[in-house]
Short mmCIF file of C-alpha atoms and ligand atoms in Angstrom, two decimals:
data_model
loop_
_atom_site.label_atom_id
_atom_site.label_comp_id
_atom_site.label_asym_id
_atom_site.label_seq_id
_atom_site.Cartn_x
_atom_site.Cartn_y
_atom_site.Cartn_z
CA UNK A 1 11.67 113.53 6.38
CA UNK A 2 14.79 112.47 8.34
CA UNK A 3 17.88 114.53 7.78
CA UNK A 4 20.23 112.11 6.07
CA UNK A 5 23.32 114.34 6.07
CA UNK A 6 24.74 112.50 9.11
CA UNK A 7 24.99 109.19 7.34
CA UNK A 8 28.00 108.51 5.05
CA UNK A 9 27.31 107.24 1.48
CA UNK A 10 29.64 104.42 2.24
CA UNK A 11 31.50 103.17 5.33
CA UNK A 12 35.27 103.75 4.85
CA UNK A 13 38.32 103.02 6.82
CA UNK A 14 39.91 99.86 8.13
CA UNK A 15 37.89 96.98 9.66
CA UNK A 16 34.50 97.99 8.17
CA UNK A 17 31.82 95.97 9.87
CA UNK A 18 30.00 93.48 7.66
CA UNK A 19 26.74 94.65 9.08
CA UNK A 20 26.06 98.02 10.65
CA UNK A 21 22.75 99.30 12.02
CA UNK A 22 22.84 103.00 12.45
CA UNK A 23 20.24 104.57 14.66
CA UNK A 24 17.63 102.24 13.23
CA UNK A 25 14.10 102.69 14.41
CA UNK A 26 11.18 100.39 13.57
CA UNK A 27 7.59 100.88 14.64
CA UNK A 28 4.28 99.34 13.77
CA UNK A 29 1.76 102.17 14.08
CA UNK A 30 2.20 103.69 17.51
CA UNK A 31 4.20 100.69 18.75
CA UNK A 32 7.94 101.28 18.64
CA UNK A 33 9.63 97.87 18.29
CA UNK A 34 13.21 98.99 17.94
CA UNK A 35 14.46 102.31 19.16
CA UNK A 36 17.62 103.88 17.75
CA UNK A 37 19.35 100.56 17.35
CA UNK A 38 23.14 100.64 16.83
CA UNK A 39 24.70 97.34 16.15
CA UNK A 40 27.81 96.34 14.30
CA UNK A 41 28.70 92.82 13.32
CA UNK A 42 32.19 92.20 12.04
CA UNK A 43 33.16 90.08 9.12
CA UNK A 44 33.27 86.39 10.15
CA UNK A 45 31.69 87.16 13.47
CA UNK A 46 28.93 85.02 15.07
CA UNK A 47 26.58 87.14 17.09
CA UNK A 48 23.74 85.66 19.04
CA UNK A 49 20.62 87.62 19.93
CA UNK A 50 18.73 86.62 23.08
CA UNK A 51 16.02 88.24 25.03
CA UNK A 52 12.37 87.96 26.11
CA UNK A 53 9.56 87.39 23.67
CA UNK A 54 8.44 90.60 21.84
CA UNK A 55 11.79 92.37 22.55
CA UNK A 56 12.39 92.86 18.74
CA UNK A 57 14.89 90.05 18.01
CA UNK A 58 13.13 88.70 14.93
CA UNK A 59 12.48 92.16 13.66
CA UNK A 60 16.29 92.90 13.63
CA UNK A 61 16.83 89.98 11.26
CA UNK A 62 13.76 90.74 9.18
CA UNK A 63 14.90 94.36 8.67
CA UNK A 64 18.24 93.06 7.56
CA UNK A 65 16.69 90.61 5.14
CA UNK A 66 14.57 93.58 3.77
CA UNK A 67 11.36 91.79 4.73
CA UNK A 68 10.51 94.83 6.82
CA UNK A 69 11.14 98.46 5.92
CA UNK A 70 12.69 100.70 8.61
CA UNK A 71 11.33 104.04 9.85
CA UNK A 72 14.62 105.83 10.31
CA UNK A 73 18.35 105.27 10.47
CA UNK A 74 20.37 103.35 7.99
CA UNK A 75 21.54 99.72 7.70
CA UNK A 76 24.85 99.14 5.94
CA UNK A 77 26.02 95.77 4.67
CA UNK A 78 29.68 95.32 3.75
CA UNK A 79 30.12 98.97 3.85
CA UNK A 80 27.33 99.90 1.48
CA UNK A 81 23.87 101.17 2.53
CA UNK A 82 21.17 98.45 2.22
CA UNK A 83 18.03 100.45 3.15
CA UNK A 84 19.18 103.52 1.27
CA UNK A 85 21.14 104.43 -1.77
CA UNK A 86 23.07 107.51 -2.81
CA UNK A 87 20.79 110.01 -4.25
CA UNK A 88 21.20 113.41 -5.95
CA UNK A 89 23.06 116.00 -3.88
CA UNK A 90 25.30 113.35 -2.25
CA UNK A 91 22.75 112.30 0.39
CA UNK A 92 21.15 108.95 1.03
CA UNK A 93 17.67 108.33 -0.26
CA UNK A 94 15.35 105.35 0.45
CA UNK A 95 16.47 102.32 -1.65
CA UNK A 96 14.69 101.50 -4.87
CA UNK A 97 13.44 97.93 -5.57
CA UNK A 98 16.42 97.53 -7.85
CA UNK A 99 18.93 98.66 -5.23
CA UNK A 100 17.40 96.30 -2.70
CA UNK A 101 17.58 93.44 -5.14
CA UNK A 102 21.27 94.06 -5.76
CA UNK A 103 22.18 94.44 -2.13
CA UNK A 104 20.01 91.67 -0.84
CA UNK A 105 22.30 89.17 -2.66
CA UNK A 106 24.75 89.44 0.34
CA UNK A 107 22.21 88.18 2.84
CA UNK A 108 20.70 84.80 3.39
CA UNK A 109 18.08 83.68 6.03
CA UNK A 110 16.74 80.62 7.66
CA UNK A 111 13.25 80.67 9.32
CA UNK A 112 11.78 79.07 12.33
CA UNK A 113 9.35 77.20 10.20
CA UNK A 114 11.77 76.31 7.39
CA UNK A 115 9.50 77.55 4.54
CA UNK A 116 10.89 75.05 2.08
CA UNK A 117 9.06 75.13 -1.31
CA UNK A 118 6.75 72.08 -0.94
CA UNK A 119 6.45 71.52 -4.74
CA UNK A 120 10.14 71.02 -5.13
CA UNK A 121 12.50 68.21 -3.94
CA UNK A 122 15.36 69.09 -1.52
CA UNK A 123 17.67 69.39 -4.42
CA UNK A 124 15.37 71.52 -6.42
CA UNK A 125 14.82 73.75 -3.43
CA UNK A 126 18.54 74.43 -3.33
CA UNK A 127 18.92 74.78 -7.11
CA UNK A 128 16.09 77.26 -7.45
CA UNK A 129 17.92 80.39 -6.43
CA UNK A 130 21.21 79.60 -8.22
CA UNK A 131 19.34 78.94 -11.42
CA UNK A 132 16.66 81.55 -11.43
CA UNK A 133 18.38 84.32 -9.67
CA UNK A 134 22.10 83.84 -10.18
CA UNK A 135 21.77 82.53 -13.72
CA UNK A 136 23.85 79.37 -13.17
CA UNK A 137 23.42 76.46 -15.53
CA UNK A 138 21.48 73.47 -14.24
CA UNK A 139 24.71 71.50 -13.96
CA UNK A 140 26.56 74.06 -11.98
CA UNK A 141 23.68 74.70 -9.70
CA UNK A 142 23.30 70.93 -9.14
CA UNK A 143 26.99 70.54 -8.25
CA UNK A 144 26.86 73.48 -5.82
CA UNK A 145 23.56 72.14 -4.25
CA UNK A 146 24.69 68.64 -3.87
CA UNK A 147 27.87 69.78 -2.23
CA UNK A 148 25.94 71.84 0.24
CA UNK A 149 23.36 68.99 0.86
CA UNK A 150 26.40 66.80 1.62
CA UNK A 151 27.58 69.47 4.07
CA UNK A 152 24.26 69.40 5.94
CA UNK A 153 24.02 65.67 5.78
CA UNK A 154 21.02 65.61 3.57
CA UNK A 155 22.48 64.27 0.25
CA UNK A 156 20.83 60.93 0.80
CA UNK A 157 17.44 62.55 0.80
CA UNK A 158 18.00 65.03 -2.07
CA UNK A 159 15.18 63.76 -4.22
CA UNK A 160 12.55 63.86 -1.43
CA UNK A 161 9.93 66.46 -1.11
CA UNK A 162 9.72 68.45 2.05
CA UNK A 163 6.58 66.71 3.17
CA UNK A 164 8.59 63.51 3.42
CA UNK A 165 11.24 65.08 5.69
CA UNK A 166 11.32 65.54 9.39
CA UNK A 167 11.54 69.04 10.82
CA UNK A 168 15.31 68.70 11.51
CA UNK A 169 15.87 67.44 7.96
CA UNK A 170 13.79 70.24 6.44
CA UNK A 171 15.67 72.82 8.33
CA UNK A 172 19.06 71.42 7.16
CA UNK A 173 17.81 71.61 3.64
CA UNK A 174 16.74 75.18 4.27
CA UNK A 175 20.21 76.04 5.42
CA UNK A 176 21.68 74.52 2.26
CA UNK A 177 19.22 76.46 0.20
CA UNK A 178 20.26 79.70 1.75
CA UNK A 179 23.96 78.89 1.50
CA UNK A 180 23.62 77.98 -2.20
CA UNK A 181 23.18 81.74 -2.83
CA UNK A 182 26.68 82.26 -1.40
CA UNK A 183 25.60 85.06 0.97
CA UNK A 184 28.18 87.02 3.06
CA UNK A 185 25.79 87.25 6.04
CA UNK A 186 23.55 84.41 7.28
CA UNK A 187 20.63 84.99 9.51
CA UNK A 188 19.01 82.33 11.74
CA UNK A 189 15.71 83.11 13.41
CA UNK A 190 15.05 80.45 16.08
CA UNK A 191 15.83 77.73 13.63
CA UNK A 192 15.49 75.05 16.36
CA UNK A 193 12.32 76.33 18.00
CA UNK A 194 9.85 74.28 15.87
CA UNK A 195 11.88 71.07 16.31
CA UNK A 196 11.41 68.11 18.45
CA UNK A 197 14.11 68.05 21.16
CA UNK A 198 15.84 64.94 19.82
CA UNK A 199 16.55 66.49 16.36
CA UNK A 200 17.74 69.89 17.59
CA UNK A 201 21.27 68.60 17.68
CA UNK A 202 21.36 67.74 14.01
CA UNK A 203 20.65 71.36 13.10
CA UNK A 204 22.88 72.90 15.76
CA UNK A 205 25.72 70.64 14.57
CA UNK A 206 25.40 72.05 11.04
CA UNK A 207 25.62 75.66 12.40
CA UNK A 208 28.61 74.65 14.45
CA UNK A 209 30.28 73.33 11.37
CA UNK A 210 29.54 76.64 9.56
CA UNK A 211 31.08 78.50 12.37
CA UNK A 212 34.24 76.46 12.60
CA UNK A 213 34.86 75.84 8.83
CA UNK A 214 33.46 78.82 7.03
CA UNK A 215 34.11 82.44 7.18
CA UNK A 216 30.46 83.56 7.20
CA UNK A 217 29.16 86.43 9.23
CA UNK A 218 26.17 85.17 11.26
CA UNK A 219 23.38 86.64 13.30
CA UNK A 220 21.44 84.08 15.19
CA UNK A 221 18.25 84.63 17.29
CA UNK A 222 17.98 81.74 19.75
CA UNK A 223 16.33 80.61 22.98
CA UNK A 224 19.03 77.98 23.48
CA UNK A 225 21.36 79.58 25.91
CA UNK A 226 23.83 76.73 26.05
CA UNK A 227 24.27 76.76 22.22
CA UNK A 228 24.60 80.54 22.08
CA UNK A 229 27.25 80.38 24.83
CA UNK A 230 29.16 77.61 23.01
CA UNK A 231 29.44 79.11 19.51
CA UNK A 232 28.97 82.85 19.70
CA UNK A 233 31.67 85.46 19.52
CA UNK A 234 29.33 87.81 21.07
CA UNK A 235 25.89 87.74 22.67
CA UNK A 236 23.44 90.56 22.58
CA UNK A 237 20.64 90.69 25.10
CA UNK A 238 17.70 92.59 23.81
CA UNK A 239 15.13 94.12 26.08
CA UNK A 240 12.14 96.24 24.98
CA UNK A 241 13.58 97.19 21.55
CA UNK A 242 17.05 97.99 22.74
CA UNK A 243 20.35 96.27 23.43
CA UNK A 244 20.38 96.04 27.11
CA UNK A 245 23.75 94.39 27.39
CA UNK A 246 26.16 92.68 25.12
CA UNK A 247 29.48 90.99 25.30
CA UNK A 248 31.53 87.79 24.93
CA UNK A 249 29.37 84.87 26.00
CA UNK A 250 31.51 84.03 28.99
CA UNK A 251 30.99 87.52 30.35
CA UNK A 252 27.35 87.89 29.50
CA UNK A 253 26.30 84.53 30.78
CA UNK A 254 29.00 84.38 33.61
CA UNK A 255 28.73 87.82 35.25
CA UNK A 256 25.89 89.73 33.63
CA UNK A 257 26.08 93.44 34.61
CA UNK A 258 22.60 94.60 34.24
CA UNK A 259 19.65 93.66 36.45
CA UNK A 260 17.37 92.86 33.52
CA UNK A 261 19.98 90.44 32.11
CA UNK A 262 20.34 88.79 35.36
CA UNK A 263 16.60 88.43 35.80
CA UNK A 264 16.19 87.04 32.26
CA UNK A 265 19.02 84.54 32.59
CA UNK A 266 17.84 83.24 35.89
CA UNK A 267 14.26 82.92 34.67
CA UNK A 268 15.55 81.01 31.68
CA UNK A 269 17.65 78.74 33.92
CA UNK A 270 14.74 78.01 36.19
CA UNK A 271 12.67 77.00 33.08
CA UNK A 272 15.24 74.36 32.40
CA UNK B 1 -40.07 54.61 -29.85
CA UNK B 2 -37.74 53.58 -27.07
CA UNK B 3 -34.76 55.71 -26.11
CA UNK B 4 -32.51 52.98 -27.46
CA UNK B 5 -34.20 53.01 -30.87
CA UNK B 6 -34.21 56.79 -30.91
CA UNK B 7 -30.43 56.86 -30.28
CA UNK B 8 -29.82 54.16 -32.95
CA UNK B 9 -31.68 56.24 -35.49
CA UNK B 10 -30.40 59.74 -34.68
CA UNK B 11 -26.88 59.03 -33.35
CA UNK B 12 -25.04 60.72 -36.29
CA UNK B 13 -26.66 64.04 -35.52
CA UNK B 14 -26.34 63.67 -31.81
CA UNK B 15 -22.68 62.83 -32.38
CA UNK B 16 -22.02 65.94 -34.52
CA UNK B 17 -23.81 67.96 -31.82
CA UNK B 18 -21.74 66.43 -29.05
CA UNK B 19 -18.60 67.21 -31.05
CA UNK B 20 -19.63 70.89 -31.31
CA UNK B 21 -20.39 70.96 -27.56
CA UNK B 22 -17.03 69.48 -26.81
CA UNK B 23 -15.28 72.03 -29.06
CA UNK B 24 -17.11 74.94 -27.46
CA UNK B 25 -16.21 73.58 -24.04
CA UNK B 26 -12.56 73.31 -24.80
CA UNK B 27 -12.25 76.72 -26.37
CA UNK B 28 -14.25 78.35 -23.62
CA UNK B 29 -12.18 76.50 -20.96
CA UNK B 30 -8.90 77.75 -22.42
CA UNK B 31 -10.16 81.25 -22.69
CA UNK B 32 -11.69 81.11 -19.26
CA UNK B 33 -8.51 79.84 -17.66
CA UNK B 34 -6.48 82.66 -19.30
CA UNK B 35 -8.91 85.27 -18.23
CA UNK B 36 -9.10 83.73 -14.73
CA UNK B 37 -5.38 84.06 -14.30
CA UNK B 38 -5.19 87.63 -15.77
CA UNK B 39 -8.02 88.93 -13.67
CA UNK B 40 -7.09 87.04 -10.55
CA UNK B 41 -3.54 88.51 -10.76
CA UNK B 42 -4.85 91.96 -11.69
CA UNK B 43 -7.12 91.92 -8.65
CA UNK B 44 -4.06 91.48 -6.40
CA UNK B 45 -1.98 94.02 -8.27
CA UNK B 46 -0.45 96.91 -6.34
CA UNK B 47 -1.84 99.55 -8.73
CA UNK B 48 -5.39 100.75 -8.15
CA UNK B 49 -6.46 101.18 -11.77
CA UNK B 50 -5.50 97.63 -12.41
CA UNK B 51 -7.47 96.37 -9.51
CA UNK B 52 -10.42 98.53 -10.51
CA UNK B 53 -10.35 97.08 -13.97
CA UNK B 54 -10.39 93.60 -12.62
CA UNK B 55 -13.14 94.28 -10.18
CA UNK B 56 -15.29 95.80 -12.86
CA UNK B 57 -14.82 92.93 -15.24
CA UNK B 58 -15.67 90.38 -12.52
CA UNK B 59 -18.69 92.34 -11.34
CA UNK B 60 -20.14 92.75 -14.83
CA UNK B 61 -19.70 89.05 -15.82
CA UNK B 62 -20.74 87.61 -12.48
CA UNK B 63 -23.62 90.03 -11.96
CA UNK B 64 -25.44 89.57 -15.24
CA UNK B 65 -26.83 86.59 -16.94
CA UNK B 66 -24.78 84.45 -19.30
CA UNK B 67 -27.55 84.50 -21.82
CA UNK B 68 -27.73 88.23 -21.86
CA UNK B 69 -23.87 88.42 -22.29
CA UNK B 70 -24.13 85.93 -25.14
CA UNK B 71 -26.74 88.06 -26.89
CA UNK B 72 -24.71 91.19 -26.37
CA UNK B 73 -21.72 89.68 -27.96
CA UNK B 74 -23.67 88.15 -30.89
CA UNK B 75 -26.44 90.66 -31.55
CA UNK B 76 -25.28 93.99 -29.99
CA UNK B 77 -21.67 94.17 -30.79
CA UNK B 78 -22.28 94.06 -34.49
CA UNK B 79 -24.25 97.29 -34.17
CA UNK B 80 -20.97 98.86 -33.02
CA UNK B 81 -19.14 97.41 -35.97
CA UNK B 82 -17.74 94.21 -34.30
CA UNK B 83 -19.21 91.35 -36.14
CA UNK B 84 -18.39 87.93 -34.70
CA UNK B 85 -19.48 84.67 -36.12
CA UNK B 86 -21.72 82.57 -33.93
CA UNK B 87 -19.18 79.91 -33.24
CA UNK B 88 -16.71 82.38 -31.88
CA UNK B 89 -19.39 84.37 -30.08
CA UNK B 90 -20.45 81.22 -28.36
CA UNK B 91 -17.20 80.18 -26.70
CA UNK B 92 -16.22 83.86 -26.23
CA UNK B 93 -19.27 84.62 -24.00
CA UNK B 94 -19.02 81.29 -22.11
CA UNK B 95 -15.27 81.71 -21.58
CA UNK B 96 -15.51 85.28 -20.52
CA UNK B 97 -18.27 84.46 -18.12
CA UNK B 98 -16.39 81.55 -16.49
CA UNK B 99 -13.22 83.66 -16.47
CA UNK B 100 -14.92 86.04 -13.95
CA UNK B 101 -15.75 83.14 -11.59
CA UNK B 102 -12.28 81.67 -12.10
CA UNK B 103 -10.64 84.90 -11.28
CA UNK B 104 -12.00 84.65 -7.70
CA UNK B 105 -10.64 81.06 -7.49
CA UNK B 106 -7.23 82.24 -8.69
CA UNK B 107 -7.18 85.17 -6.29
CA UNK B 108 -8.17 82.90 -3.39
CA UNK B 109 -5.70 80.18 -4.38
CA UNK B 110 -2.85 82.81 -4.37
CA UNK B 111 -3.98 84.20 -0.99
CA UNK B 112 -4.06 80.69 0.47
CA UNK B 113 -0.27 80.18 -0.02
CA UNK B 114 1.42 80.89 3.28
CA UNK B 115 3.21 84.20 3.76
CA UNK B 116 6.44 82.25 4.66
CA UNK B 117 6.68 81.14 0.95
CA UNK B 118 6.85 84.72 -0.25
CA UNK B 119 9.37 85.46 2.34
CA UNK B 120 11.52 82.45 1.57
CA UNK B 121 11.40 83.31 -2.09
CA UNK B 122 12.45 86.95 -1.33
CA UNK B 123 15.24 85.65 0.95
CA UNK B 124 16.79 83.95 -2.13
CA UNK B 125 16.38 87.28 -3.92
CA UNK B 126 13.78 86.25 -6.45
CA UNK B 127 12.02 89.09 -8.32
CA UNK B 128 8.28 89.56 -7.71
CA UNK B 129 7.52 87.93 -11.04
CA UNK B 130 9.72 84.94 -10.37
CA UNK B 131 8.18 84.50 -6.96
CA UNK B 132 4.67 84.45 -8.43
CA UNK B 133 5.51 82.18 -11.34
CA UNK B 134 7.88 79.70 -9.78
CA UNK B 135 6.78 79.60 -6.08
CA UNK B 136 3.33 80.97 -5.50
CA UNK B 137 1.21 79.98 -8.59
CA UNK B 138 2.22 76.32 -8.58
CA UNK B 139 1.04 75.97 -4.98
CA UNK B 140 -2.07 78.16 -5.58
CA UNK B 141 -2.97 75.91 -8.46
CA UNK B 142 -2.92 72.83 -6.22
CA UNK B 143 -5.14 74.52 -3.65
CA UNK B 144 -7.70 75.72 -6.23
CA UNK B 145 -8.08 72.57 -8.24
CA UNK B 146 -11.03 71.11 -6.42
CA UNK B 147 -13.28 74.20 -6.90
CA UNK B 148 -12.04 74.33 -10.50
CA UNK B 149 -13.54 70.96 -11.07
CA UNK B 150 -17.03 72.36 -10.16
CA UNK B 151 -16.48 75.34 -12.36
CA UNK B 152 -15.54 73.13 -15.34
CA UNK B 153 -18.90 71.29 -14.86
CA UNK B 154 -20.65 74.65 -14.84
CA UNK B 155 -18.90 75.64 -17.94
CA UNK B 156 -20.07 72.51 -19.69
CA UNK B 157 -23.56 73.05 -18.75
CA UNK B 158 -23.30 76.75 -19.74
CA UNK B 159 -22.32 75.85 -23.27
CA UNK B 160 -25.86 74.70 -23.95
CA UNK B 161 -26.89 78.27 -24.16
CA UNK B 162 -24.93 78.74 -27.45
CA UNK B 163 -27.72 76.77 -29.18
CA UNK B 164 -29.73 79.99 -28.76
CA UNK B 165 -27.56 81.82 -31.28
CA UNK B 166 -27.78 78.76 -33.53
CA UNK B 167 -24.39 77.21 -32.93
CA UNK B 168 -25.09 73.53 -33.86
CA UNK B 169 -24.15 72.02 -30.53
CA UNK B 170 -25.78 69.02 -28.82
CA UNK B 171 -28.70 71.15 -27.46
CA UNK B 172 -29.28 72.65 -30.89
CA UNK B 173 -29.38 69.27 -32.66
CA UNK B 174 -31.74 67.93 -30.06
CA UNK B 175 -34.08 70.75 -30.45
CA UNK B 176 -34.06 70.33 -34.20
CA UNK B 177 -34.74 66.61 -33.90
CA UNK B 178 -37.54 67.36 -31.45
CA UNK B 179 -39.04 69.98 -33.79
CA UNK B 180 -39.32 67.60 -36.69
CA UNK B 181 -40.23 64.33 -34.88
CA UNK B 182 -41.95 65.62 -31.62
CA UNK B 183 -40.18 62.76 -29.80
CA UNK B 184 -39.50 65.09 -26.88
CA UNK B 185 -38.95 62.53 -24.16
CA UNK B 186 -36.52 60.59 -26.13
CA UNK B 187 -34.69 63.63 -27.66
CA UNK B 188 -34.18 65.54 -24.42
CA UNK B 189 -33.67 62.30 -22.55
CA UNK B 190 -30.75 61.43 -24.72
CA UNK B 191 -29.34 64.93 -24.38
CA UNK B 192 -29.68 64.72 -20.63
CA UNK B 193 -27.71 61.46 -20.52
CA UNK B 194 -24.97 62.72 -22.96
CA UNK B 195 -24.39 65.89 -20.90
CA UNK B 196 -24.32 63.77 -17.73
CA UNK B 197 -21.85 61.40 -19.20
CA UNK B 198 -19.62 64.11 -20.44
CA UNK B 199 -19.61 65.75 -16.99
CA UNK B 200 -19.28 62.77 -14.75
CA UNK B 201 -17.26 60.39 -16.91
CA UNK B 202 -15.04 62.77 -18.61
CA UNK B 203 -14.65 66.17 -16.93
CA UNK B 204 -14.75 65.02 -13.31
CA UNK B 205 -12.29 62.05 -13.79
CA UNK B 206 -9.88 64.32 -15.66
CA UNK B 207 -9.94 66.93 -12.86
CA UNK B 208 -9.45 64.13 -10.33
CA UNK B 209 -6.52 62.82 -12.28
CA UNK B 210 -5.10 66.30 -12.39
CA UNK B 211 -5.45 66.72 -8.61
CA UNK B 212 -3.65 63.41 -8.08
CA UNK B 213 -0.98 64.31 -10.53
CA UNK B 214 -0.39 67.68 -8.81
CA UNK B 215 -0.41 66.05 -5.48
CA UNK B 216 2.34 63.70 -6.63
CA UNK B 217 4.37 66.64 -7.86
CA UNK B 218 4.05 68.09 -4.36
CA UNK B 219 5.35 64.92 -2.94
CA UNK B 220 2.05 64.42 -1.11
CA UNK B 221 0.85 61.24 -2.63
N1 ATP C 301 3.64 92.88 11.44
C1 ATP C 301 3.60 93.31 12.71
N2 ATP C 301 2.58 94.23 13.05
C2 ATP C 301 2.44 94.66 14.18
N3 ATP C 301 3.30 94.44 15.32
C3 ATP C 301 4.31 93.49 15.12
C4 ATP C 301 4.44 92.92 13.75
N4 ATP C 301 5.54 92.11 13.86
C5 ATP C 301 6.03 92.24 15.06
N5 ATP C 301 5.23 93.04 15.80
C6 ATP C 301 5.55 93.38 17.23
O1 ATP C 301 6.85 93.78 17.36
C7 ATP C 301 7.34 93.39 18.62
C8 ATP C 301 8.63 92.70 18.37
O2 ATP C 301 8.41 91.44 17.60
P1 ATP C 301 9.53 90.35 17.27
O3 ATP C 301 8.90 89.40 16.49
O4 ATP C 301 10.72 91.10 16.69
O5 ATP C 301 9.87 89.86 18.75
P2 ATP C 301 10.81 88.68 19.16
O6 ATP C 301 11.85 89.32 20.08
O7 ATP C 301 11.29 88.00 17.92
O8 ATP C 301 9.90 87.75 20.01
P3 ATP C 301 9.83 86.11 19.97
O9 ATP C 301 10.86 85.72 21.02
O10 ATP C 301 8.44 85.90 20.63
O11 ATP C 301 9.98 85.68 18.63
C9 ATP C 301 6.34 92.53 19.24
O12 ATP C 301 5.68 93.33 20.22
C10 ATP C 301 5.42 92.19 18.14
O13 ATP C 301 4.09 92.00 18.68
MG1 MG C 302 11.02 86.12 17.14
#
C-alpha cells in the first residue's frame, strides 16, 4: 500500500488548479504507461497534449474520466480528490463507487469514435444525461439540449439518428451531449482523427468557439499541430509516459528545447 | 376420408387444441424471456455466486431433455410437496427450458454492444443500472432478435410435449382423435400443417416485424 500521508485531503490556497495530477502512475501488468505524472491545468485553461503513438496521451484523459484506475498517486479535480476520498485517520483512501459518481459530474469527455447512442436521436442523445442523471424535467433538458445543438450547428438535424449523420456531425452532437452535463472540465481525445479531412473544420470550429466564448477547462489530445498551436494556452509533449516538454505553443512549436521534441515536430512536419 | 373432410368434421376439437397450444406458447414465451434476461444478466454479474447460479441453471436446463424436465416438474415435485396443475407445469417446464437457451442469447447480445457505448454512458455519469437499462439492453435486443426468432419456433414446437402430461393442446387432441378414429394420416397431417402455419405465418412474420420496428427505432431503416 502506498503511503498517502503526503497527499492533502483537499488542495487549498489561492489559484487552485482545476485539474491536478500528483505523482500518478499507471501500468498495465509490467508495462508502465505513465510514470509519476505531475500535471496541473488551471481553471479556464486549454491544454493540448501531443506526442508519439503509445506515449500515454489517451491514458491521461481516460484516468481523469475514471475510465481507468490508477496505480499510485492522486488526481484532484477542483481541489478535491477524484481517485481518492478522505478516509478514517485523515488520510486518503481509494474512492468508492459513490465518490466517483459524485466527482465525475465535473468532467465530460468526447471520444475519437463519437460513441453516440445509436438508438436515440441527436436530441435524445443530449437529453439522456440531463434527464436520467441530473434529474431535469424533459422540458428543461430539451431547452438545454436544443441550445447546445444550436451552438454546435446541429439544431437542424436534432431528430436524426446518428446513423444518418456524417462523422463531423456526429462528433458535434457528441460535444453537445457532453456539454449538456455542464462539466467544469472537458476532455477531447483525438476528436478529429476519425473524420474525413473536409469535415475536420466543422468540429475544430466548435472547439474554437468553446475556447473563446466559454470558461471551460479543456484538455485535448490531438495530432493536428496547427490547431493545437492556434488555440492552446499550453502544449504538453508526451514521450514514453512522461511530459518531456511543455510550454506556450509559440515556444514549444517555435523553439523546442528538448531533442525529442525537435525530432517529433520535424517528423510531423515532414509527414505533412 | 380426405384431409379436407377430416378437418371439416373435427375442426372444433382442433381449434380448441390449437387455442391451448397458443396459450402454452405465450405463457412459456413470457416466462422464457424473463428468465433469459435474469440469467443472462446474472451470468455477467461481477459476483461469483451469482454467476455460478446462472451457470448451474443454464447447464441443467440445456444439458437435460425437456421431456424429463417436464416430468420432473409434474410428477416428481409433488413428491416433495409442490403440487402443480398440468396446465401450469406445462408452460413452466417449456419456459424454464427456453430461458436457459435465451440466457445465452441475452449474454451474447450484451457482449456484442461496443465497449465505447459503456464508456460514453459512464462519461455522462450514468449508474451501472442506468447504463444497462437505457443504453446497453436496447442495443443488445436489436442484435439478438434474429436468433430469438429461431428460439421462438423451437419453443412452439416444444409445447407439443405438454400433451404427454395430458394438457389438452393440439397434439393431445390430435392423438385423441387418432385413437378413436384411426385416421392417423389425416389427424397427424392436419396437426403438421397447423404447427407449420403457426410457426411460419404467425411467429416468423411477427419476429420479422419486430426486427423492422427495432431497426426503425435505431434509425437504420
Ligand atoms: N487496456 C490496455 N491494456 C494494455 N495496454 C494498454 C491498454 N491501454 C493502453 N495500453 C498501452 O498503453 C500505452 C499508452 O496508450 P495510450 O492509448 O495512452 O497511447 P496514446 O498516446 O494515446 O497513443 P495514440 O496516439 O496511438 O492514441 C500503449 O503502449 C498502449 O499499448
Ligand atoms: Mg490515443
